[in-house]
CSV table of C-alpha atoms and ligand atoms in Angstrom, one decimal:
chain,number,residue,atom,x,y,z
A,1306,MET,CA,29.9,-8.1,8.5
A,1307,SER,CA,26.9,-8.8,10.6
A,1308,GLY,CA,23.4,-8.0,9.3
A,1309,ALA,CA,23.0,-5.5,12.0
A,1310,GLU,CA,26.0,-3.4,11.0
A,1311,GLU,CA,25.2,-3.7,7.4
A,1312,ALA,CA,21.6,-2.6,7.9
A,1313,GLY,CA,22.4,1.0,7.6
A,1314,GLY,CA,24.4,0.8,4.4
A,1315,GLY,CA,23.0,2.9,1.7
A,1316,GLY,CA,21.0,0.4,-0.2
A,1317,PRO,CA,18.0,1.6,-2.1
A,1318,ALA,CA,15.8,0.9,0.8
A,1319,ALA,CA,17.9,2.2,3.8
A,1320,GLY,CA,15.9,3.5,6.8
A,1321,PRO,CA,12.7,5.3,6.2
A,1322,ALA,CA,14.5,8.7,6.3
A,1323,GLY,CA,16.6,7.6,3.5
A,1324,ALA,CA,13.7,6.1,1.7
A,1325,VAL,CA,12.1,9.4,1.3
A,1326,PRO,CA,14.2,10.9,-1.3
A,1327,ALA,CA,14.2,14.7,-1.9
A,1328,GLY,CA,12.2,14.3,-5.1
A,1329,VAL,CA,9.2,12.6,-3.3
A,1330,GLY,CA,8.8,15.3,-0.7
A,1331,VAL,CA,8.7,18.2,-3.1
A,1332,GLY,CA,5.0,18.4,-3.6
A,1333,VAL,CA,3.7,17.7,-0.2
A,1334,GLY,CA,6.7,18.9,1.9
A,1335,ALA,CA,8.4,15.9,3.6
A,1336,GLY,CA,12.0,16.5,4.8
A,1337,PRO,CA,13.3,19.2,7.0
A,1338,GLY,CA,10.8,21.8,5.5
A,1339,ALA,CA,7.9,19.6,6.3
A,1340,ALA,CA,7.0,21.4,9.5
A,1341,ALA,CA,6.8,24.7,7.8
A,1342,GLY,CA,5.0,23.3,4.8
A,1343,GLN,CA,2.4,21.6,7.0
A,1344,ALA,CA,1.9,24.8,8.9
A,1345,ALA,CA,1.5,26.7,5.7
A,1346,ALA,CA,-1.0,24.1,4.4
A,1347,ALA,CA,-2.8,24.1,7.8
A,1348,ALA,CA,-3.0,27.9,7.6
A,1349,ALA,CA,-4.4,27.8,4.1
A,1350,ALA,CA,-7.0,25.3,5.2
A,1351,LEU,CA,-8.0,27.4,8.0
A,1352,GLY,CA,-8.1,30.4,5.6
A,1353,GLU,CA,-11.2,28.7,4.1
A,1354,ALA,CA,-13.2,30.0,7.0
A,1355,ALA,CA,-11.1,33.2,7.3
A,1356,GLY,CA,-12.9,36.2,8.7
A,1357,PRO,CA,-11.5,39.7,8.8
A,1358,GLY,CA,-8.1,40.1,10.3
A,1359,LEU,CA,-6.6,37.1,8.3
A,1360,PRO,CA,-4.8,37.9,4.9
A,1361,ASP,CA,-8.1,39.1,3.3
A,1362,GLU,CA,-9.2,39.9,-0.2
A,1363,ALA,CA,-8.1,43.5,0.0
A,1364,GLY,CA,-4.5,42.5,0.9
A,1365,LEU,CA,-4.5,40.0,-1.8
A,1366,ALA,CA,-5.8,42.4,-4.2
A,1367,GLY,CA,-3.3,45.0,-3.3
A,1368,ALA,CA,-0.4,42.6,-3.9
A,1369,ARG,CA,-1.9,41.7,-7.2
A,1370,GLN,CA,-2.2,45.4,-8.2
A,1371,LEU,CA,1.5,45.8,-7.3
A,1372,GLN,CA,2.5,42.8,-9.4
A,1373,LEU,CA,0.5,43.9,-12.4
A,1374,GLN,CA,2.1,47.5,-12.1
A,1375,GLU,CA,5.6,46.1,-11.8
A,1376,ALA,CA,5.1,43.6,-14.7
A,1377,ALA,CA,3.4,46.2,-16.9
A,1378,GLY,CA,5.4,49.1,-15.9
A,1379,ASP,CA,8.8,48.3,-17.3
A,1380,PRO,CA,9.3,51.1,-19.6
A,1381,ASP,CA,12.3,49.4,-21.4
A,1382,ALA,CA,10.2,46.2,-22.3
A,1383,PRO,CA,8.8,46.1,-25.8
A,1384,PRO,CA,4.9,46.5,-25.7
A,1385,LYS,CA,4.0,43.0,-26.6
A,1386,LYS,CA,6.1,41.5,-23.9
A,1387,ARG,CA,4.9,43.8,-21.3
A,1388,LEU,CA,1.3,42.7,-22.1
A,1389,ARG,CA,2.2,39.1,-21.7
A,1390,ALA,CA,4.0,39.7,-18.5
A,1391,ALA,CA,1.0,41.4,-17.2
A,1392,GLU,CA,-1.3,38.5,-18.1
A,1393,ALA,CA,1.0,36.0,-16.5
A,1394,ALA,CA,1.1,37.9,-13.2
A,1395,GLU,CA,-2.7,38.2,-13.2
A,1396,ALA,CA,-3.1,34.4,-13.7
A,1397,ALA,CA,-0.6,33.7,-11.0
A,1398,ALA,CA,-2.5,36.1,-8.6
A,1399,ALA,CA,-5.8,34.4,-9.5
A,1400,ALA,CA,-4.3,30.9,-8.7
A,1401,ALA,CA,-3.1,32.3,-5.4
A,1402,ALA,CA,-6.4,33.8,-4.5
A,1403,ALA,CA,-8.1,30.5,-5.3
A,1404,GLY,CA,-5.8,28.5,-3.1
A,1405,SER,CA,-4.2,25.4,-4.5
A,1406,GLY,CA,-7.0,22.9,-5.2
A,1407,LYS,CA,-10.1,21.9,-3.1
A,1408,LEU,CA,-10.2,21.9,0.7
A,1409,GLU,CA,-10.0,18.1,0.8
A,1410,GLU,CA,-6.9,18.0,-1.5
A,1411,ARG,CA,-5.3,20.7,0.8
A,1412,LEU,CA,-6.3,18.7,3.9
A,1413,TYR,CA,-4.8,15.6,2.4
A,1414,SER,CA,-1.3,17.0,2.5
A,1415,VAL,CA,-1.9,18.2,6.2
A,1416,LEU,CA,-3.2,14.9,7.4
A,1417,CYS,CA,-0.8,12.5,5.4
A,1418,CYS,CA,1.9,10.5,7.1
A,1419,THR,CA,5.0,12.6,7.0
A,1420,VAL,CA,7.1,9.5,6.1
A,1421,CYS,CA,5.2,7.7,3.3
A,1422,LEU,CA,3.0,10.6,2.5
A,1423,ASP,CA,0.0,8.4,2.2
A,1424,LEU,CA,-3.2,9.0,4.2
A,1425,PRO,CA,-3.2,6.7,7.2
A,1426,LYS,CA,-5.5,3.8,7.0
A,1427,ALA,CA,-5.4,2.9,10.7
A,1428,SER,CA,-3.8,4.5,13.8
A,1429,VAL,CA,-1.9,7.7,13.5
A,1430,TYR,CA,1.1,8.4,15.9
A,1431,GLN,CA,2.9,11.8,16.5
A,1432,CYS,CA,6.3,12.8,17.8
A,1433,THR,CA,6.6,15.2,20.7
A,1434,ASN,CA,6.7,17.9,18.2
A,1435,GLY,CA,3.5,16.8,16.4
A,1436,HIS,CA,4.8,15.2,13.3
A,1437,LEU,CA,2.4,12.6,12.1
A,1438,MET,CA,3.3,8.9,11.2
A,1439,CYS,CA,1.1,6.1,10.0
A,1440,ALA,CA,1.2,3.0,12.2
A,1441,GLY,CA,3.0,1.1,9.5
A,1442,CYS,CA,5.8,3.7,9.2
A,1443,PHE,CA,6.0,4.4,13.0
A,1444,ILE,CA,6.6,0.6,13.7
A,1445,HIS,CA,9.2,0.5,11.0
A,1446,LEU,CA,11.3,3.4,12.3
A,1447,LEU,CA,11.3,1.7,15.6
A,1448,ALA,CA,12.3,-1.7,14.0
A,1449,ASP,CA,15.0,-0.2,11.8
A,1450,ALA,CA,16.4,1.6,14.8
A,1451,ARG,CA,16.4,-1.6,16.8
A,1452,LEU,CA,18.4,-3.2,14.0
A,1453,LYS,CA,21.0,-0.4,13.9
A,1454,GLU,CA,21.2,-0.4,17.7
A,1455,GLU,CA,20.3,3.3,17.6
A,1456,GLN,CA,17.7,5.5,19.3
A,1457,ALA,CA,14.7,5.9,16.8
A,1458,THR,CA,14.1,9.6,15.8
A,1459,CYS,CA,11.5,11.5,14.0
A,1460,PRO,CA,12.5,11.7,10.4
A,1461,ASN,CA,11.3,15.4,10.3
A,1462,CYS,CA,12.8,16.9,13.4
A,1463,ARG,CA,15.1,14.2,14.7
A,1464,CYS,CA,13.5,14.1,18.2
A,1465,GLU,CA,13.5,10.8,19.9
A,1466,ILE,CA,10.6,8.5,19.2
A,1467,SER,CA,9.4,5.3,21.0
A,1468,LYS,CA,6.0,3.7,21.9
A,1469,SER,CA,6.1,5.6,25.2
A,1470,LEU,CA,7.1,9.0,23.8
A,1471,CYS,CA,4.6,9.0,21.0
A,1472,CYS,CA,1.0,9.1,21.3
A,1473,ARG,CA,-1.9,8.5,19.0
A,1474,ASN,CA,-3.7,11.5,17.4
A,1475,LEU,CA,-7.4,10.6,17.4
A,1476,ALA,CA,-8.4,13.9,15.8
A,1477,VAL,CA,-6.3,13.2,12.8
A,1478,GLU,CA,-7.6,9.6,12.6
A,1479,LYS,CA,-11.2,11.0,12.7
A,1480,ALA,CA,-10.5,13.7,10.3
A,1481,VAL,CA,-9.0,11.2,7.8
A,1482,SER,CA,-12.1,9.1,8.1
A,1483,GLU,CA,-14.3,12.2,7.2
A,1484,LEU,CA,-12.3,12.9,4.0
A,1485,PRO,CA,-14.2,11.8,0.9
A,1486,SER,CA,-13.1,8.7,-0.7
A,1487,GLU,CA,-14.2,7.1,-4.0
A,1488,CYS,CA,-16.5,4.0,-4.2
A,1489,GLY,CA,-14.6,1.5,-6.4
A,1490,PHE,CA,-17.8,0.4,-8.1
A,1491,CYS,CA,-20.0,3.5,-8.7
A,1492,LEU,CA,-17.2,6.1,-8.5
A,1493,ARG,CA,-19.3,8.4,-6.3
A,1494,GLN,CA,-17.6,10.1,-3.3
A,1495,PHE,CA,-18.3,9.2,0.4
A,1496,PRO,CA,-16.7,9.9,3.7
A,1497,ARG,CA,-14.1,7.1,4.4
A,1498,SER,CA,-16.0,6.0,7.4
A,1499,LEU,CA,-19.1,5.3,5.4
A,1500,LEU,CA,-17.5,3.9,2.4
A,1501,GLU,CA,-17.2,0.3,3.7
A,1502,ARG,CA,-20.8,-0.1,4.4
A,1503,HIS,CA,-21.8,1.6,1.1
A,1504,GLN,CA,-19.5,-0.9,-0.9
A,1505,LYS,CA,-20.8,-3.9,1.0
A,1506,GLU,CA,-24.4,-3.3,1.4
A,1507,GLU,CA,-25.7,-0.3,-0.5
A,1508,CYS,CA,-24.0,0.4,-3.8
A,1509,GLN,CA,-26.2,-0.5,-6.8
A,1510,ASP,CA,-23.0,-1.3,-8.8
A,1511,ARG,CA,-21.3,-3.5,-6.3
A,1512,VAL,CA,-20.3,-7.0,-7.5
A,1513,THR,CA,-22.7,-9.7,-6.5
A,1514,GLN,CA,-23.1,-13.4,-7.1
A,1515,CYS,CA,-26.2,-15.4,-8.3
A,1516,LYS,CA,-28.1,-17.1,-5.6
A,1517,TYR,CA,-27.6,-20.4,-7.5
A,1518,LYS,CA,-23.8,-20.2,-7.0
A,1519,ARG,CA,-24.3,-23.1,-4.6
A,1520,ILE,CA,-25.1,-25.4,-7.5
A,1521,GLY,CA,-22.4,-24.0,-9.7
A,1522,CYS,CA,-23.6,-21.0,-11.5
A,1523,PRO,CA,-20.6,-18.8,-12.0
A,1524,TRP,CA,-22.5,-15.6,-12.7
A,1525,HIS,CA,-21.3,-12.4,-11.0
A,1526,GLY,CA,-22.1,-8.8,-11.9
A,1527,PRO,CA,-23.4,-5.5,-10.6
A,1528,PHE,CA,-26.2,-5.7,-8.0
A,1529,HIS,CA,-28.7,-3.9,-10.3
A,1530,GLU,CA,-28.5,-6.8,-12.8
A,1531,LEU,CA,-28.9,-9.5,-10.3
A,1532,THR,CA,-32.8,-9.9,-10.4
A,1533,VAL,CA,-32.8,-10.1,-14.2
A,1534,HIS,CA,-30.1,-12.7,-14.2
A,1535,GLU,CA,-31.7,-14.9,-11.5
A,1536,ALA,CA,-35.0,-14.9,-13.2
A,1537,ALA,CA,-33.2,-16.2,-16.4
A,1538,CYS,CA,-30.5,-18.4,-14.7
A,1539,ALA,CA,-30.3,-21.9,-16.2
A,1540,HIS,CA,-29.0,-23.7,-13.1
A,1541,PRO,CA,-32.2,-24.4,-11.4
A,1542,THR,CA,-33.5,-26.4,-14.3
A,1543,LYS,CA,-30.5,-28.6,-14.7
A,1544,THR,CA,-31.0,-32.4,-14.3
A,1545,GLY,CA,-29.7,-34.2,-11.2
A,1546,ASN,CA,-26.9,-35.8,-13.2
A,1547,GLU,CA,-25.7,-32.5,-14.5
A,1548,LEU,CA,-25.7,-31.0,-11.1
A,1549,MET,CA,-23.8,-34.1,-9.6
A,1550,GLU,CA,-21.0,-33.3,-12.1
A,1551,ILE,CA,-20.8,-29.6,-11.1
A,1552,LEU,CA,-20.9,-30.5,-7.4
A,1553,ASP,CA,-18.1,-32.9,-7.9
A,1554,GLU,CA,-15.9,-30.1,-9.5
A,1555,MET,CA,-16.7,-27.8,-6.6
A,1556,ASP,CA,-15.9,-30.4,-4.1
A,1557,GLN,CA,-12.5,-30.8,-5.7
A,1558,SER,CA,-11.5,-27.2,-5.5
A,1559,HIS,CA,-12.8,-27.1,-1.9
A,1560,ARG,CA,-10.6,-30.1,-1.0
A,1561,LYS,CA,-7.5,-28.2,-2.4
A,1562,GLU,CA,-8.4,-25.2,-0.3
A,1563,MET,CA,-8.8,-27.4,2.8
A,1564,GLN,CA,-5.4,-29.1,2.2
A,1565,LEU,CA,-3.8,-25.5,2.1
A,1566,TYR,CA,-5.4,-24.5,5.4
A,1567,ASN,CA,-4.4,-27.8,6.9
A,1568,SER,CA,-0.9,-27.4,6.0
A,1569,ILE,CA,-0.8,-23.9,7.4
A,1570,PHE,CA,-2.3,-25.2,10.6
A,1571,SER,CA,0.4,-27.9,10.9
A,1572,LEU,CA,3.1,-25.4,10.2
A,1573,LEU,CA,1.7,-23.4,13.2
A,1574,SER,CA,2.6,-26.2,15.5
A,1575,PHE,CA,6.3,-26.1,14.4
A,1576,GLU,CA,8.9,-25.5,17.2
A,1577,LYS,CA,10.6,-22.5,15.4
A,1578,ILE,CA,8.2,-19.9,14.0
A,1579,GLY,CA,9.0,-16.3,13.3
A,1580,TYR,CA,7.0,-13.5,11.8
A,1581,THR,CA,7.4,-9.9,11.1
A,1582,GLU,CA,5.8,-6.9,9.5
A,1583,VAL,CA,7.6,-6.1,6.3
A,1584,GLN,CA,7.3,-2.9,4.3
A,1585,PHE,CA,8.2,-3.1,0.6
A,1586,ARG,CA,9.5,0.3,-0.5
A,1587,PRO,CA,9.7,1.3,-4.2
A,1588,TYR,CA,12.9,2.3,-6.0
A,1589,ARG,CA,13.8,2.7,-9.6
A,1590,THR,CA,16.9,1.5,-11.4
A,1591,ASP,CA,18.4,3.5,-14.0
A,1592,ASP,CA,20.1,0.9,-16.2
A,1593,PHE,CA,18.8,1.5,-19.9
A,1594,ILE,CA,15.1,1.8,-18.9
A,1595,THR,CA,14.0,2.8,-15.4
A,1596,ARG,CA,12.1,-0.1,-13.8
A,1597,LEU,CA,10.1,-0.2,-10.6
A,1598,TYR,CA,11.4,-2.5,-8.0
A,1599,TYR,CA,10.5,-2.9,-4.3
A,1600,GLU,CA,12.7,-3.8,-1.4
A,1601,THR,CA,12.1,-4.1,2.3
A,1602,PRO,CA,14.7,-2.8,4.9
A,1603,ARG,CA,16.7,-5.8,6.5
A,1604,PHE,CA,14.7,-7.5,9.3
A,1605,THR,CA,15.5,-10.2,11.8
A,1606,VAL,CA,13.4,-13.5,12.0
A,1607,LEU,CA,14.5,-16.7,13.5
A,1608,ASN,CA,17.8,-15.0,14.6
A,1609,GLN,CA,18.8,-14.4,10.9
A,1610,THR,CA,18.8,-11.2,8.9
A,1611,TRP,CA,16.7,-11.2,5.7
A,1612,VAL,CA,15.5,-8.9,2.9
A,1613,LEU,CA,12.5,-9.4,0.7
A,1614,LYS,CA,12.5,-7.9,-3.0
A,1615,ALA,CA,9.6,-7.6,-5.3
A,1616,ARG,CA,9.1,-6.8,-8.9
A,1617,VAL,CA,6.2,-5.9,-11.3
A,1618,ASN,CA,5.0,-8.2,-14.1
A,1619,ASP,CA,8.3,-10.2,-13.6
A,1620,SER,CA,10.2,-7.3,-15.1
A,1621,GLU,CA,8.5,-7.5,-18.4
A,1622,ARG,CA,9.8,-4.8,-20.8
A,1623,ASN,CA,6.8,-2.4,-20.6
A,1624,PRO,CA,4.4,-3.2,-17.8
A,1625,ASN,CA,2.5,-0.2,-18.5
A,1626,LEU,CA,1.4,-1.5,-21.8
A,1627,SER,CA,-0.4,-4.5,-20.4
A,1628,CYS,CA,-3.5,-4.4,-18.2
A,1629,LYS,CA,-2.6,-7.5,-16.4
A,1630,ARG,CA,-0.6,-6.7,-13.3
A,1631,THR,CA,1.3,-9.1,-11.1
A,1632,LEU,CA,3.8,-8.9,-8.4
A,1633,SER,CA,6.5,-11.5,-7.6
A,1634,PHE,CA,8.9,-11.5,-4.8
A,1635,GLN,CA,12.0,-13.3,-3.4
A,1636,LEU,CA,13.4,-13.9,0.0
A,1637,LEU,CA,17.0,-13.4,0.5
A,1638,LEU,CA,19.1,-14.6,3.5
A,1639,LYS,CA,21.6,-11.9,4.5
A,1640,SER,CA,23.4,-13.6,7.4
A,1641,LYS,CA,25.8,-16.5,7.3
A,1642,VAL,CA,24.5,-20.0,8.5
A,1643,THR,CA,26.5,-22.8,9.9
A,1644,ALA,CA,24.1,-25.6,8.5
A,1645,PRO,CA,21.5,-25.5,5.7
A,1646,LEU,CA,18.4,-23.7,6.9
A,1647,GLU,CA,15.2,-25.4,5.5
A,1648,CYS,CA,12.2,-23.1,5.7
A,1649,SER,CA,8.5,-22.7,4.7
A,1650,PHE,CA,7.5,-19.0,4.2
A,1651,LEU,CA,4.2,-17.3,3.6
A,1652,LEU,CA,3.3,-13.8,3.0
A,1653,LEU,CA,-0.1,-12.5,4.4
A,1654,LYS,CA,-2.0,-9.3,5.0
A,1655,GLY,CA,-0.4,-7.2,7.8
A,1656,PRO,CA,-2.1,-5.3,10.5
A,1657,TYR,CA,-1.9,-1.9,8.8
A,1658,ASP,CA,-3.2,-2.6,5.3
A,1659,ASP,CA,-6.1,-4.3,3.8
A,1660,VAL,CA,-4.4,-6.2,1.0
A,1661,ARG,CA,-6.4,-9.2,-0.3
A,1662,ILE,CA,-3.9,-12.1,-0.6
A,1663,SER,CA,-4.7,-15.7,-1.1
A,1664,PRO,CA,-2.2,-17.6,1.0
A,1665,VAL,CA,0.5,-19.8,-0.8
A,1666,ILE,CA,3.2,-21.6,1.1
A,1667,TYR,CA,6.6,-21.7,-0.4
A,1668,HIS,CA,9.7,-23.8,0.7
A,1669,PHE,CA,13.4,-23.3,0.3
A,1670,VAL,CA,16.7,-24.6,1.8
A,1671,PHE,CA,19.0,-21.6,2.4
A,1672,THR,CA,22.7,-22.2,2.5
A,1673,ASN,CA,25.7,-19.7,2.3
A,1674,GLU,CA,26.0,-20.6,-1.4
A,1675,SER,CA,22.4,-20.5,-2.3
A,1676,ASN,CA,20.9,-17.8,-0.1
A,1677,GLU,CA,18.0,-16.4,-2.3
A,1678,THR,CA,14.8,-17.9,-3.5
A,1679,ASP,CA,13.6,-17.6,-7.1
A,1680,TYR,CA,11.0,-14.9,-7.7
A,1681,VAL,CA,7.7,-16.5,-6.9
A,1682,PRO,CA,4.2,-15.0,-7.4
A,1683,LEU,CA,3.0,-12.7,-4.7
A,1684,PRO,CA,-0.6,-14.2,-4.6
A,1685,ILE,CA,-2.6,-11.2,-4.9
A,1686,ILE,CA,-6.2,-12.0,-5.8
A,1687,ASP,CA,-6.4,-10.0,-9.0
A,1688,SER,CA,-4.9,-7.1,-11.2
A,1689,VAL,CA,-7.3,-4.5,-9.6
A,1690,GLU,CA,-6.0,-5.4,-6.1
A,1691,CYS,CA,-2.3,-5.3,-7.5
A,1692,ASN,CA,-2.8,-1.9,-9.0
A,1693,LYS,CA,-4.2,-0.7,-5.6
A,1694,LEU,CA,-0.9,-1.9,-3.9
A,1695,LEU,CA,1.2,-0.1,-6.7
A,1696,ALA,CA,-0.7,3.1,-6.3
A,1697,ALA,CA,0.0,3.2,-2.6
A,1698,LYS,CA,3.5,4.1,-1.9
A,1699,ASN,CA,4.7,1.2,0.3
A,1700,ILE,CA,3.3,-2.3,0.5
A,1701,ASN,CA,2.8,-3.5,4.1
A,1702,LEU,CA,2.6,-7.3,4.7
A,1703,ARG,CA,3.3,-9.8,7.2
A,1704,LEU,CA,5.9,-12.6,6.6
A,1705,PHE,CA,5.8,-16.0,8.4
A,1706,LEU,CA,8.9,-18.1,8.5
A,1707,PHE,CA,8.7,-21.8,9.7
A,1708,GLN,CA,12.0,-23.6,10.4
A,1709,ILE,CA,11.8,-27.2,9.3
A,1710,GLN,CA,13.8,-29.2,11.8
A,1711,LYS,CA,14.8,-32.8,10.8
B,2768,ZN,ZN1,3.4,6.2,6.6
B,2769,ZN,ZN1,9.1,15.3,14.7
B,2770,ZN,ZN1,-20.9,2.8,-4.9
B,2771,ZN,ZN1,-27.2,-17.9,-12.0
């Protein structure tokens, strides 16, 4: 069976439409009902500024009165039960009157990508009926369709989508950038568009380094403690010999880094290079304990079909009990080869996500008998960054494959 034919097979991460199981959509309204859900949410959001003429307080109060009468007025119900039913109806009516959550929470479900249900970080595209897709999901729908040799369709309304049929929605992109987002250091809320500058230049809690870092001071801490540390820092009073030792060590780690970049540069001059955007999608297995795994849809690079899989904390029994988070991944060759295929591969940040990865080059010789690599670390810089990836629904990265020809 060829890779392309197999690609539609109902694996855990079939096309994006299949990757949004009914359960995921319940809260926010993906799936066929999404249009109605979005319209309702939009109406609710508009209701914030509703004047007379829209479903107003009086109408709502009337409905509430009726509910209370109905609940309390059942003559056959015992008195206590009647009272409780009345209370419940009142609570429900109050919740309905207050709307579900704050304006920004309601807007979140209006502006999120209808495929991954996350707030788009970069460009937003829409189908001819107006369904929103983040750039990552949009590109993936097109790529999946190409693999299956089908016309790509909107997962919500099944209308045809393509680069020429879909346009960007700048209003949504701008609205998303106005929604509040939390500063990772001081936890205060800022519009998304201002957050980057705040975290880089203004936040008093942002992580900074000592100005004597150049002569080996490892201190880093919140900006507001920096002056106190620098005044007391021991590094400027070290002797020449002590500093020489420190500088030697720093040179060594710098050399290692240079070696890595040089090997990436030499790989870039190989004859056969392929790269593609890969989207890891979560799924759970149900054997004994449910575990979180990730898998990409099949993709084609260097004329072969591949899949990437990833797992959390190397499938440790209870990853939720440890505060250290890691991700590891493996690369699987899905098509048959006529000769061993020796490759170097490398995962880097893709164009639609801001993941912080330190590059590591891996090697493997793929044959028909041995067509999957071991699980190797996905070199994310730290546990915080790893949790950020796990919190987002999908992980978007870019895979580079370099074929080594003898
Ligand atoms: Zn998306
Ligand atoms: Zn649509
Ligand atoms: Zn801050
Ligand atoms: Zn220092």
